[in-house]
XYZ file of C-alpha atoms in Angstrom:
130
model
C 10.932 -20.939 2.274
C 12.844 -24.219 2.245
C 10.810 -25.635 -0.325
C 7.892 -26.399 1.782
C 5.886 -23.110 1.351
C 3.492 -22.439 -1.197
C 3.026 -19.328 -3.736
C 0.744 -17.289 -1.160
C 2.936 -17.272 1.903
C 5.858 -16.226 -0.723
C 3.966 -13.618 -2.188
C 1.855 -12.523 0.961
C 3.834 -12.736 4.012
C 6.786 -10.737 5.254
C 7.785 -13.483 7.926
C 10.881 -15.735 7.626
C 13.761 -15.861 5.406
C 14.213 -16.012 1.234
C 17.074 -18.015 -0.606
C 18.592 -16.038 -3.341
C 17.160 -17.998 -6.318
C 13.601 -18.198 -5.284
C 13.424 -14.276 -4.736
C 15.017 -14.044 -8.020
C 11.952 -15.968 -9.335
C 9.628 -14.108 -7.313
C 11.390 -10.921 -8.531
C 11.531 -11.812 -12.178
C 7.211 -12.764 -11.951
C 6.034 -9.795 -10.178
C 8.242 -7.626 -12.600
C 6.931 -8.982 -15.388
C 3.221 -9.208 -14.172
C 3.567 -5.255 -14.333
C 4.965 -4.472 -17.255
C 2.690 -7.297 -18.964
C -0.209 -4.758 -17.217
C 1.127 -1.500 -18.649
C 1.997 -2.866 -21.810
C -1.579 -4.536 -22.177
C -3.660 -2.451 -20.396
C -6.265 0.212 -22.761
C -5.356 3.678 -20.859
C -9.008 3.693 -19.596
C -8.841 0.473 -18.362
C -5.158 0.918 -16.685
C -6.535 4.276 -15.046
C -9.416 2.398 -13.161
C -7.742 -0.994 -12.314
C -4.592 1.020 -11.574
C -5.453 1.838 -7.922
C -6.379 -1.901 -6.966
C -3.019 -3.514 -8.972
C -0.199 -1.381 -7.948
C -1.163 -1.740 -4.433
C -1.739 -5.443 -4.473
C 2.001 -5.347 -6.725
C 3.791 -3.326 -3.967
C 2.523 -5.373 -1.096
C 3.722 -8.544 -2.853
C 7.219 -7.036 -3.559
C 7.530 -5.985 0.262
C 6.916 -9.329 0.903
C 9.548 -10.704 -0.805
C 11.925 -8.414 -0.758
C 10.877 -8.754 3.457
C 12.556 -12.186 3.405
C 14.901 -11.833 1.139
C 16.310 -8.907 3.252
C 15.760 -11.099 6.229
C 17.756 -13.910 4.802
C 20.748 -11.342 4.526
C 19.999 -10.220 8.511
C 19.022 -6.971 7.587
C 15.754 -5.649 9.226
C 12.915 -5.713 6.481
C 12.163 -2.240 6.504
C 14.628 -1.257 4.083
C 11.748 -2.613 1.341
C 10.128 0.419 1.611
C 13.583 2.010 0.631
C 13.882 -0.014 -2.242
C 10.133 -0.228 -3.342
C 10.516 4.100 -2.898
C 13.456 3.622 -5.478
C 11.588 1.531 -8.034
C 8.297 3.212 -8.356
C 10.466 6.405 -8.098
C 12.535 5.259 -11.673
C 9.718 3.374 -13.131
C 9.525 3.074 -16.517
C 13.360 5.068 -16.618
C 15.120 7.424 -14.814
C 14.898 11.087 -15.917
C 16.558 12.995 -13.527
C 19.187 13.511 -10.615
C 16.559 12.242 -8.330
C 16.047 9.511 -10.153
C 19.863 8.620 -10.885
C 20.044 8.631 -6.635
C 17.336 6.226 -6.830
C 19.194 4.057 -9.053
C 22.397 3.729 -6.757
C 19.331 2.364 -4.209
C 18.477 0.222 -6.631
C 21.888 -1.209 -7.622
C 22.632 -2.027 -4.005
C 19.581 -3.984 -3.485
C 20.473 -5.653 -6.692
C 24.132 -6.420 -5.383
C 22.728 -7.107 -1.868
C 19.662 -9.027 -2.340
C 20.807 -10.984 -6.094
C 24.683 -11.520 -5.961
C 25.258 -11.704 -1.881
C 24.762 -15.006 -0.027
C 22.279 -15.278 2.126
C 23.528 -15.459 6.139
C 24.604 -18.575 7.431
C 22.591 -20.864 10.238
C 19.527 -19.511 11.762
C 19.333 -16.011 12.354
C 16.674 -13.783 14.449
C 14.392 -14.061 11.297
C 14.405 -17.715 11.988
C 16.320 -20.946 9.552
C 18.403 -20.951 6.868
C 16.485 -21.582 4.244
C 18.795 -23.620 2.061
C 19.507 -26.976 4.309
């Protein structure tokens, strides 16, 4: 990102790399969005919006998690691993399936929001902090 990219290629592209604090940011808005849309959302109204939202949610958090991934050299892919994990747990975790998808979850938390981000360019392009 670099600080030269706007909201919609953060949001809506998987190309490039993420720093750590602006996919924490992007993280924190698109987790919020959602929970601001169960919590606010009349059960009718959830039911029929539903299909067009959570799609539109989970293609922006590939996205991001996309370049955030790329950032740490991994291939992007592994979103769908993570995204799997999340919708899998969402609102808790219930079972032993679920508890699996946790440990998913807490190593994209340790990977994507504690590790630094790889050094130089990489084959997903610049470093995005200069």
């Amino acid at each position: 990102m670099g600080g030269q990219a706007g909201w919609g290629e953060l949001f809506f592209s998987a190309e490039g790399r993420l720093a750590r604090a602006p996919f924490l940011i992007a993280a924190a808005i698109l987790t919020g969005l959602v929970a601001l849309y169960e919590a606010g959302t009349p059960v009718t109204l959830h039911w029929l919006t539903g299909w067009f939202v959570y799609p539109a949610a989970i293609y922006c958090g590939a996205c991001v998690l996309s370049k955030r991934l790329h950032d740490r050299g991994r291939t992007g892919w592994l979103a769908a691993l993570v995204l799997f994990a999340i919708v899998a747990v969402w609102p808790q975790p219930l079972g032993f399936f679920d508890f699996l998808c946790s440990i998913a979850i807490v190593w994209a938390v340790v990977e994507l929001g504690v590790m630094p981000g790889e050094q130089g360019a990489n084959r997903f392009g610049s470093n995005p902090i200069k």
